[in-house]
Coordinates of C-alpha atoms in Angstrom, one line a residue:
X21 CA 209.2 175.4 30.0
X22 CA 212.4 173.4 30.4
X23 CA 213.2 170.6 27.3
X24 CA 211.7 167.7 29.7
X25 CA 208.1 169.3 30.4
X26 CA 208.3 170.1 26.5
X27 CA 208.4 166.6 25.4
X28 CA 205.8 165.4 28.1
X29 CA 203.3 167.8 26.9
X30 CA 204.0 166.8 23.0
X31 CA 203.7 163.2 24.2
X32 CA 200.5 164.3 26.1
X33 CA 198.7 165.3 23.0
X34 CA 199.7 162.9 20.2
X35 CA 197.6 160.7 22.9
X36 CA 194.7 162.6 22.4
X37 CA 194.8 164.5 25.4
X38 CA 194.5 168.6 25.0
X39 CA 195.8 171.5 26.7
X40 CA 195.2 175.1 26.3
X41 CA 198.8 176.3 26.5
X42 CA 197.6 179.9 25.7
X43 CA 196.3 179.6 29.4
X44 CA 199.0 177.9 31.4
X45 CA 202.3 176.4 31.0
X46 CA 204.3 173.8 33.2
X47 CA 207.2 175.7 35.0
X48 CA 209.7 175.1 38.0
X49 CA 209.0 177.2 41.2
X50 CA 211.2 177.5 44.2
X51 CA 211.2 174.6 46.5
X52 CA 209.5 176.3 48.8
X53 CA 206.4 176.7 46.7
X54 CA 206.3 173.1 45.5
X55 CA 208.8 172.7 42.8
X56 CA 207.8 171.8 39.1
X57 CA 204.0 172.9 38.8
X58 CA 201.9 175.3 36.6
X59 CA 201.6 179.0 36.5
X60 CA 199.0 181.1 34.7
X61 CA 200.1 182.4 31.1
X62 CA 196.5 185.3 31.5
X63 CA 193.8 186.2 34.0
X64 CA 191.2 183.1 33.8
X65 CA 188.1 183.0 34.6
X66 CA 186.3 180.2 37.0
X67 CA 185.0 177.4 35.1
X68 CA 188.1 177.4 32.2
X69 CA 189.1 174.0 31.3
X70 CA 192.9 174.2 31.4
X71 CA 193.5 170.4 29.8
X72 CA 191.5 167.5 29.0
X73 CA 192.9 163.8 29.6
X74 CA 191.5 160.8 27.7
X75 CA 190.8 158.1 30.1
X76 CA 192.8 155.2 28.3
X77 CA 195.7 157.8 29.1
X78 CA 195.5 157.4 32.8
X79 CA 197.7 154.8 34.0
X80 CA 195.9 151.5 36.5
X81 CA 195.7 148.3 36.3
X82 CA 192.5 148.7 33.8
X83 CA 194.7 150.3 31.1
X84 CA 198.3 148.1 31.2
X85 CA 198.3 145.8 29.5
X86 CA 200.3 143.4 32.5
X87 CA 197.3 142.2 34.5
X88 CA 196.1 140.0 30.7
X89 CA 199.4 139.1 29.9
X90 CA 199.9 137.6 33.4
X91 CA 196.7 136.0 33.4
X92 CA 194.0 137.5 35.4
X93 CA 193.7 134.0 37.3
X94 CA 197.2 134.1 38.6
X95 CA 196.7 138.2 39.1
X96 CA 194.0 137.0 42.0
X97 CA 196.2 134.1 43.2
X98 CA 199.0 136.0 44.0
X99 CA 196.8 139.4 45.7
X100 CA 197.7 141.7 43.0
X101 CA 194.0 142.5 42.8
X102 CA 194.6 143.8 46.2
X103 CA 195.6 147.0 47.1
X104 CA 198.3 148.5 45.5
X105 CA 200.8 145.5 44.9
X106 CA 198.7 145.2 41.0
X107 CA 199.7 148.8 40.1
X108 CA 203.1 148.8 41.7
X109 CA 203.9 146.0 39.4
X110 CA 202.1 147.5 36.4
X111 CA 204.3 150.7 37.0
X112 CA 207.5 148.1 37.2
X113 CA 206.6 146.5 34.2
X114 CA 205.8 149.5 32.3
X115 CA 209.4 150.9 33.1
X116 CA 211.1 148.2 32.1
X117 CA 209.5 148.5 28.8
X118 CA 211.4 151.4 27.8
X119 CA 210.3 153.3 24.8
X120 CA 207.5 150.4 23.9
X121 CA 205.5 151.4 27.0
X122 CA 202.4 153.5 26.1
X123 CA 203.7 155.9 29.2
X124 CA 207.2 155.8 28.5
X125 CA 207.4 160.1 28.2
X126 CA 205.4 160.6 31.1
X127 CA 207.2 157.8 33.7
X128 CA 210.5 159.5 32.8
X129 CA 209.0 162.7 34.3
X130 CA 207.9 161.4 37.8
X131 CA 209.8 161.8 40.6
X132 CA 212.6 158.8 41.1
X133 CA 213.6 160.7 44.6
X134 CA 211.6 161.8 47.4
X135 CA 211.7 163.7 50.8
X136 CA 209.1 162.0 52.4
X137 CA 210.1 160.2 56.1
X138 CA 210.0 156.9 54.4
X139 CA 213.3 157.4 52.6
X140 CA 215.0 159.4 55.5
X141 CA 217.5 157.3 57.4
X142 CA 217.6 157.1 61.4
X143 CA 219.3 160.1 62.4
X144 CA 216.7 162.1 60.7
X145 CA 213.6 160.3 61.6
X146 CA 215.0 160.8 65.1
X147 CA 213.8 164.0 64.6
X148 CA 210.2 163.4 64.4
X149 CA 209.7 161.8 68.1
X150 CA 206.8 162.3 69.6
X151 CA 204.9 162.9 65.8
X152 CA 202.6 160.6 65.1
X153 CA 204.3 159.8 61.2
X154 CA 206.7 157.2 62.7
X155 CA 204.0 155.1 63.4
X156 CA 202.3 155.6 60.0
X157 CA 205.3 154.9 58.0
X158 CA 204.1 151.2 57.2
X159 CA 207.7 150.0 56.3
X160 CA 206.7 146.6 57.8
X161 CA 203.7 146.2 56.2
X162 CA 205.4 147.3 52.6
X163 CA 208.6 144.7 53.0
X164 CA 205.8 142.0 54.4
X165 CA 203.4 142.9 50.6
X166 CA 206.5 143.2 48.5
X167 CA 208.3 139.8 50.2
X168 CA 204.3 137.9 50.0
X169 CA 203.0 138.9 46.8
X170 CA 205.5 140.5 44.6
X171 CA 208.8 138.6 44.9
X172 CA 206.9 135.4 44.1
X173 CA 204.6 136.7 41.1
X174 CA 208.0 137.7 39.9
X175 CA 209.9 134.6 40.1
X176 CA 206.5 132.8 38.6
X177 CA 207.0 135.0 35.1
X178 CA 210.5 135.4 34.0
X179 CA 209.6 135.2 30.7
X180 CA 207.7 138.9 32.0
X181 CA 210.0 140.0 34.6
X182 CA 213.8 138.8 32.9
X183 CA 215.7 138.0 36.3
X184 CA 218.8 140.4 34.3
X185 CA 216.4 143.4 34.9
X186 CA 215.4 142.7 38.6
X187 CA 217.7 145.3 40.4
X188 CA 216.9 148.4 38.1
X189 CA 213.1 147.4 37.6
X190 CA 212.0 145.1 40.2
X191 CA 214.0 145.5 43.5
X192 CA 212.3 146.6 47.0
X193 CA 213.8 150.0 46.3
X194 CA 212.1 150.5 43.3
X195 CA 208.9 148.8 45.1
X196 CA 209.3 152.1 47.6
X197 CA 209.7 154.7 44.9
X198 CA 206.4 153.6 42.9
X199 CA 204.6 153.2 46.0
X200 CA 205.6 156.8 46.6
X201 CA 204.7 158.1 43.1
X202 CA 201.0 156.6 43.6
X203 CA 200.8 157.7 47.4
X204 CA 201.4 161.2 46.4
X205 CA 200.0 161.6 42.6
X206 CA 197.2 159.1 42.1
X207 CA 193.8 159.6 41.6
X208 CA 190.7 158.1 42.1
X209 CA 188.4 157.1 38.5
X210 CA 185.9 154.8 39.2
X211 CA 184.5 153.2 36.0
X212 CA 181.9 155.1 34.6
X213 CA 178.3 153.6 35.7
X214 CA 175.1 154.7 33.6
X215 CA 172.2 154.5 35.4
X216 CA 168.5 154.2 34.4
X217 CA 167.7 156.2 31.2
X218 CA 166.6 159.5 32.4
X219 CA 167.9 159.6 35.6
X220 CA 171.0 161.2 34.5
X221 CA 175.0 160.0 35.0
X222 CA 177.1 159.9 37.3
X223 CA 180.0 158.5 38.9
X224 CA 179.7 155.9 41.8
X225 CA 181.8 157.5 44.5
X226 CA 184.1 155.1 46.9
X227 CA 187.1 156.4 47.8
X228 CA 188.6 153.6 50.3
X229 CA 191.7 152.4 48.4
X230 CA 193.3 155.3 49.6
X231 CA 194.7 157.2 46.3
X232 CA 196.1 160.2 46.6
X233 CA 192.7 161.6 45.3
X234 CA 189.3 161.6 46.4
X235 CA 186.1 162.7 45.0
X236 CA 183.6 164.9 45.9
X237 CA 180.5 165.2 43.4
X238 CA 180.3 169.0 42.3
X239 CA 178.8 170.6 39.1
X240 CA 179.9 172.8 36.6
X241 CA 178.7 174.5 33.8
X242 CA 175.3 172.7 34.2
X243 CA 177.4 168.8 33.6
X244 CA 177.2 166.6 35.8
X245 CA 180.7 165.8 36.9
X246 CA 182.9 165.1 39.9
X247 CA 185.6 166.9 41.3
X248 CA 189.1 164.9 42.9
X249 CA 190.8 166.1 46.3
X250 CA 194.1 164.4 47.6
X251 CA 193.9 162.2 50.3
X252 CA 194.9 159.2 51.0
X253 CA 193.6 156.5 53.9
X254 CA 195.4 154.8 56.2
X255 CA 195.3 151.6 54.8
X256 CA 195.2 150.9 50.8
X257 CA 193.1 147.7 51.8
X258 CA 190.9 149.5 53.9
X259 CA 187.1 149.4 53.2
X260 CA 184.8 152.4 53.5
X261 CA 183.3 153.2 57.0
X262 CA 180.0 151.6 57.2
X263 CA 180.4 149.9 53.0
X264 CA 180.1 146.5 53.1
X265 CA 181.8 146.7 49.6
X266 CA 185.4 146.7 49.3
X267 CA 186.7 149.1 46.8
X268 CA 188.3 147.7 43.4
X269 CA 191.9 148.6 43.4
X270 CA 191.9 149.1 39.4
X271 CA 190.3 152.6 40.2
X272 CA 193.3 153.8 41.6
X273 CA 195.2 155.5 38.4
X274 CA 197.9 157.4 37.4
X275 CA 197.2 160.6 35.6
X276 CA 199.2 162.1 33.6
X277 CA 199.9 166.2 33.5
X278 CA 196.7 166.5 36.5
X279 CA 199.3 165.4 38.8
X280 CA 201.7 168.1 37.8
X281 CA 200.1 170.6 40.1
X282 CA 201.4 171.7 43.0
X283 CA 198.8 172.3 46.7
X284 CA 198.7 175.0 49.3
X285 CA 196.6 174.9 52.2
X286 CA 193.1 176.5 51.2
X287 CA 194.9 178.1 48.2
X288 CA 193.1 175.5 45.6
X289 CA 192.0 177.4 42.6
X290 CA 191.7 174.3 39.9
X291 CA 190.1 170.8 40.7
X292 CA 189.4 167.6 38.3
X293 CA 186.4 166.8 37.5
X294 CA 185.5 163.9 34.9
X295 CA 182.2 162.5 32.2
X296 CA 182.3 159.2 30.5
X297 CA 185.5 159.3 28.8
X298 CA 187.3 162.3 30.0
X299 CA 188.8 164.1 32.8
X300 CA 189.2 167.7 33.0
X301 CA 191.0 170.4 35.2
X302 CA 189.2 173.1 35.7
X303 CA 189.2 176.5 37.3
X304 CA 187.4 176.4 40.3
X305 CA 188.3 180.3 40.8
X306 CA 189.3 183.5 39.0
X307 CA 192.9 182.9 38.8
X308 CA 195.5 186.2 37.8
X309 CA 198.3 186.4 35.2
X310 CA 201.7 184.8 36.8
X311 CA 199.3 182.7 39.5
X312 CA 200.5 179.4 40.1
X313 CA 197.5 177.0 39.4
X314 CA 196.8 174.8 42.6
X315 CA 195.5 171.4 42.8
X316 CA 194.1 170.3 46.5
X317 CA 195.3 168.1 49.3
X318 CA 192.4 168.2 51.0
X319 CA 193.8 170.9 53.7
X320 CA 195.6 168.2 55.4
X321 CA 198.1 169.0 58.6
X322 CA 201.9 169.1 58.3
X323 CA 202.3 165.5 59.5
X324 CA 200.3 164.2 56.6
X325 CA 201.8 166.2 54.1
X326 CA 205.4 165.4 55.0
X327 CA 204.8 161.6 54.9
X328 CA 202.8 161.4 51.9
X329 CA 204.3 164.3 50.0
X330 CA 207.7 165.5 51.7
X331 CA 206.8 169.0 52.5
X332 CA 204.8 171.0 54.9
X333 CA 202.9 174.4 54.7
X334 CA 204.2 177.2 56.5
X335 CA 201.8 180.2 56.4
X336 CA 200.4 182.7 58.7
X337 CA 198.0 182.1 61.3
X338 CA 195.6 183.6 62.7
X339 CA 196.9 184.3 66.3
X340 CA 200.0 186.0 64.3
X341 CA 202.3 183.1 64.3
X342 CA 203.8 181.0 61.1
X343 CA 202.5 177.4 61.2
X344 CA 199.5 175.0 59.3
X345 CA 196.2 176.3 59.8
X346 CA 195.3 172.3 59.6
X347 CA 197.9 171.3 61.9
X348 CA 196.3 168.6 64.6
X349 CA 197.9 167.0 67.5
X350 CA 196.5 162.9 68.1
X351 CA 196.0 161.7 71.6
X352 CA 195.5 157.9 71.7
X353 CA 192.9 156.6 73.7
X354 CA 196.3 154.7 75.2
X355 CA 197.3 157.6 76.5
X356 CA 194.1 158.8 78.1
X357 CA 193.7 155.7 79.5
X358 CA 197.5 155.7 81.3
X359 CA 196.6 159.4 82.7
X360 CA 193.7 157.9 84.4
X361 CA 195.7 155.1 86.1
X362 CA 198.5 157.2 87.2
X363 CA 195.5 159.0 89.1
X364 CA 193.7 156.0 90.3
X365 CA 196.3 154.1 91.3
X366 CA 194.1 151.0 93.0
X367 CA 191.2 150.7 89.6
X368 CA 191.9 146.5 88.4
X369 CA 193.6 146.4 84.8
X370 CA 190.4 144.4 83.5
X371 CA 188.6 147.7 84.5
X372 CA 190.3 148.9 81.9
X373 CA 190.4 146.3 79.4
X374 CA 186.4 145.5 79.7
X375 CA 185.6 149.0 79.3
X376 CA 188.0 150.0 76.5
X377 CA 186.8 146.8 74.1
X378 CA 183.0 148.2 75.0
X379 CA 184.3 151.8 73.9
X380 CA 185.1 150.6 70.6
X381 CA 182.6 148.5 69.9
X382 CA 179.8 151.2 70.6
X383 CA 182.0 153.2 68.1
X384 CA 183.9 155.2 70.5
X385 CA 187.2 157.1 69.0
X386 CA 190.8 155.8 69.6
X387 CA 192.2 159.1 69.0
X388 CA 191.3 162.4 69.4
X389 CA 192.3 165.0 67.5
X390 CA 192.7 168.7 69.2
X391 CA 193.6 171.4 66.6
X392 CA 194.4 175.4 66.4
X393 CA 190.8 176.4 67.2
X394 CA 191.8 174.9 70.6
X395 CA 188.6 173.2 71.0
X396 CA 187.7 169.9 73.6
X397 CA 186.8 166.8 71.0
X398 CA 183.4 166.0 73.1
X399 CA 184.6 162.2 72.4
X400 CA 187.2 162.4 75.1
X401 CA 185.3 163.6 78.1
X402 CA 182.9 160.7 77.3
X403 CA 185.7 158.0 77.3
X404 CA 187.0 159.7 80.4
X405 CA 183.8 159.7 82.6
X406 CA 183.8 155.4 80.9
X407 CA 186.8 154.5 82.7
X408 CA 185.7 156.7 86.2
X409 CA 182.6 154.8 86.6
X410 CA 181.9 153.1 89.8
X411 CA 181.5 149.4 89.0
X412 CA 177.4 149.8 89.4
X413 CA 177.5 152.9 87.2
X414 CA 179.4 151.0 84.5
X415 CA 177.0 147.5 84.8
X416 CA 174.1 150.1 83.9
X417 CA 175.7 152.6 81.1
X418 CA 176.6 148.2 79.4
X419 CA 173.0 147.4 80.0
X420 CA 171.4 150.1 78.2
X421 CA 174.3 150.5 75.8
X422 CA 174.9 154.0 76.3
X423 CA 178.2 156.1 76.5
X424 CA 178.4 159.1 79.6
X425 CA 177.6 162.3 78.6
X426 CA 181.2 164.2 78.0
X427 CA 180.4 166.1 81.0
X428 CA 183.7 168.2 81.6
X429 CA 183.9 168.6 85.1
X430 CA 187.0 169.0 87.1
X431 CA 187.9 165.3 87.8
X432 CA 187.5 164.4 84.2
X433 CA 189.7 168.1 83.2
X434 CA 192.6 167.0 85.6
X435 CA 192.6 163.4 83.7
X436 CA 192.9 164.9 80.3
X437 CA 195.5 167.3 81.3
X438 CA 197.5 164.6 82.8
X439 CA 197.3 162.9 79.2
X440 CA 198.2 166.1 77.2
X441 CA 201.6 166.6 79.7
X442 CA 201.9 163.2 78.9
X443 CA 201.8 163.4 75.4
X444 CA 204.0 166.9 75.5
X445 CA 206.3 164.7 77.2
X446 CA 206.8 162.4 73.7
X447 CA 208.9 165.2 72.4
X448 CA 212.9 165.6 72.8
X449 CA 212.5 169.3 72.6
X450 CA 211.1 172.1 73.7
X451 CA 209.1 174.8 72.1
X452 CA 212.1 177.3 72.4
X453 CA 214.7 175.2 71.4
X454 CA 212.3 174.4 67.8
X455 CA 212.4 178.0 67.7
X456 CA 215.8 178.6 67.9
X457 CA 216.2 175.8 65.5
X458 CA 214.1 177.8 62.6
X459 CA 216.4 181.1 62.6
X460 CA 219.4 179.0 61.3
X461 CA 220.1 180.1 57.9
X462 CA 221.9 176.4 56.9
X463 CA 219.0 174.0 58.4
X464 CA 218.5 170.6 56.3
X465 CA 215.6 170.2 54.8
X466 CA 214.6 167.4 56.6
X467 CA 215.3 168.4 59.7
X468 CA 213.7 171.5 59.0
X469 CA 210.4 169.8 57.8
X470 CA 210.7 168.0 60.7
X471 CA 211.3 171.3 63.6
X472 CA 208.4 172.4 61.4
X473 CA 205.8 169.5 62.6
X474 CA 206.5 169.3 65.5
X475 CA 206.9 172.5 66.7
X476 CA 203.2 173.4 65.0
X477 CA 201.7 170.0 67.5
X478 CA 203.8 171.4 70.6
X479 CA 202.6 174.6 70.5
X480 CA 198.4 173.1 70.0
X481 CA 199.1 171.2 72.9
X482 CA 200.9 174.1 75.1
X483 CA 197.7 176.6 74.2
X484 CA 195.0 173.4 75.3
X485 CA 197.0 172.8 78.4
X486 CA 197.0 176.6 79.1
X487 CA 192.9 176.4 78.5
X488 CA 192.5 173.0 80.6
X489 CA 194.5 174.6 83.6
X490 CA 192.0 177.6 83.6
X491 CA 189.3 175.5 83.2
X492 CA 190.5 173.4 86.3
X493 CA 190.6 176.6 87.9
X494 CA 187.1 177.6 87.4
X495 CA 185.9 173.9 88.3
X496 CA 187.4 173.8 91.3
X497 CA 186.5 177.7 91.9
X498 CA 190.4 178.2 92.9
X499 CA 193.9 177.1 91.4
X500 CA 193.6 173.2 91.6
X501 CA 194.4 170.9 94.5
X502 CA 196.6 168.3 92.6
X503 CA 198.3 170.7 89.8
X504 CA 200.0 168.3 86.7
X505 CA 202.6 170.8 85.3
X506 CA 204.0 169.4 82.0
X507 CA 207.2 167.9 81.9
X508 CA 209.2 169.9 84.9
X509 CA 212.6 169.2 86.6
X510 CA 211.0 167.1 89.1
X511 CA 210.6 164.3 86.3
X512 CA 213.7 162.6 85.6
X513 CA 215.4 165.8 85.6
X514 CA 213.5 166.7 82.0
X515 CA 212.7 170.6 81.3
X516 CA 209.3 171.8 80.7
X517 CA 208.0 171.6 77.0
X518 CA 206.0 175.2 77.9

């Protein structure tokens, strides 16, 4: 255990948190197997309780002390009781403290760099065309919060935030980097809620603010406790599906030493759970000697771990190949839409327009996900067969407010191929050249990371476009009339992606 980990984990009990350090011990793996985590000191058995953390040791906007000194009518007035802006600032503050801060040991352990896309410059997200992360990034919306609601709570407290200290503790950078930390390490910990005597305890679960963690109610040892996954959504603001509620931002928290383990895909052996005033990691599996001890990221697909954690998994597969088992390639209902028009060259645009808006108001999907299993997502044949209607057919499927069956026949098959070649067609390389790119002994990491993501969605998409053309075939009881090869010389001069 290097001299840093040494003094975290002596800071970490003299708060009253406990860890069995017969058990495990914080170590530094290779990079490739996540970097600073925790290996297994003996064979464990499931259900061991590895460490224990107070809750006024976890780190939100409940347990700073910022949110009172600013004033908790000013906190609402300037949004920090929104999303993450509160605890960003909170982490600020908390910095700049120095030694006085009740985290001091454990913020000089977190990360201050990170390989995630939002830190990479152009040349490397470059890299990453045709991958959905580009459009996740949310740089816009993060200048737009810190610009809105930061800068000017700043400016409102310099007696808080001394203007002298405003580059090393309060500057946009700084904004990204603690944004990062809680994207990537925070957990969920709703306040505990008792409910009627003899009904038992538990924790209200509501998991829309997007920290890194989520919960999923599981028992052990006869308690009644809850166990944390990371994830994260896709907007910190967002409110559940189908919860009126929004969630309360002071439940996302930093916790110290639980976010020191590393994640796998399907390799989790240890989860948190928590009770009234504790949270504990716990074995969720035998575990052996020399093990490293794995948290969860909710078996998420490369594109998600690279943005929110700056690696990807690269494990065998089923079919023999080296890849994500999670890995998932998103089709916009956009794109579906465009391969039907370049088919139906003389349908109206408001044919379009009317029919998508009715689409998503009956619930319909705007993306479709198609995965390793190669599988059809039912979802798109329906939305499909929507925009094929005939005008009469469309006036009855409004009126009784009912979406086509996702019938696959061979019209609707030769649409959705046309939108995976067009979505193949996104990418500036092919599946050979990714390949090619992979044996090089002196590949950047990003760039690797980024061959790595891509290369995983190309080749989901070459093995549903190999299905969908035999499919075609079989529909049409011969090869099909009108055959839509993915990207060929005949387009613009651009080789094929297969």
């Amino acid at each position: 255990m290097g001299d840093d980990c040494q003094a975290f984990v002596k800071w970490f009990q003299n708060k009253g948190g406990t860890v069995d350090l017969t058990s495990m011990e914080l170590t530094y793996f290779p990079a490739s197997e996540g970097g600073r985590g925790a290996v297994a000191l003996k064979d464990l058995e499931e259900g061991h309780i590895l460490f224990s953390i107070p809750r006024e040791v976890t780190m939100s906007t409940r347990t700073s002390s910022l949110p009172s000194l600013f004033g908790m009518e000013n906190w609402h007035r300037f949004g920090l009781d929104e999303g993450w802006s509160g605890l960003i600032l909170s982490m600020m503050w908390e910095t700049a403290q120095g030694p006085k801060s009740k985290w001091a040991e454990y913020l000089h352990v977190l990360p201050t760099s990170f390989d995630t896309p939002m830190f990479w410059d152009d040349k490397d997200l470059e890299e990453l065309r045709g991958t959905s992360i580009i459009q996740k990034l949310g740089k816009e919306d993060a200048e737009k919060d810190y610009q809105s609601k930061l800068k000017p709570a700043l400016e409102s407290r310099p007696d808080l935030f001394p203007p002298a200290g405003s580059e090393t503790y309060y500057s946009y950078k700084i904004y990204h980097v603690m944004g990062s930390r809680i994207l990537s390490r925070s957990f969920n910990t709703e306040k505990w809620q008792r409910r009627e005597e003899g009904e038992g305890e538990e924790l209200q679960g509501d998991t829309s603010m997007g920290s890194a963690m989520d919960i999923d109610e599981h028992e052990v040892k006869g308690s009644e406790l809850h166990s944390q996954s990371r994830r994260e959504s896709e907007s910190s603001d967002e409110e559940e599906d189908g919860d009126d509620e929004p969630s309360d931002p002071s439940d996302t928290a930093m916790v110290p030493m639980a976010d020191m383990l590393n994640a796998r895909y399907e390799h989790a052996n240890a989860s948190l759970f928590y009770e009234e005033n504790v949270l504990n990691m716990v074995t969720t599996q035998p575990i052996k000697a020399g093990d490293q001890i794995w948290n969860t990221y909710s078996d998420l697909p490369n594109s998600e771990l690279l943005r929110r954690y700056g690696h990807v998994d690269w494990l065998p597969l089923e079919n023999g190949e080296q890849g994500n088992p999670g890995d998932v390639v998103e089709i916009p209902a956009t794109v579906v839409v465009d391969a039907v028009k370049e088919i139906h060259t003389t349908m109206a645009e408001d044919r379009f327009t009317q029919r998508i808006d009715w689409w998503l108001e009956e619930g319909g999907d705007d993306i479709f996900d198609f995965g390793w299993e190669v599988e059809y997502p039912e979802a798109v044949f329906s939305l499909i067969r929507l925009l094929l209607l005939s005008d009469s057919e469309w006036e009855k499927a409004r009126e009784k407010s009912k979406l086509p069956k996702p019938k696959p026949d061979a019209e609707v098959l030769t649409v959705l191929q046309n939108a995976l070649t067009r979505r193949l067609d996104e990418y500036s390389t092919s599946i050979k050249d990714d390949e090619s790119l992979l044996q090089r002994d002196d590949l950047r990491l990003n760039l690797r990371n980024a061959v790595i993501v891509r290369l995983g969605e190309k080749k989901i998409l070459d093995a549903i476009l190999a299905k969908v053309g035999t499919d075609i075939a079989a529909a049409y009881g011969k090869r099909p009339k009108r055959k839509l090869e993915p990207q060929s010389e005949a387009k613009g001069g651009k080789k094929s992606r297969r």
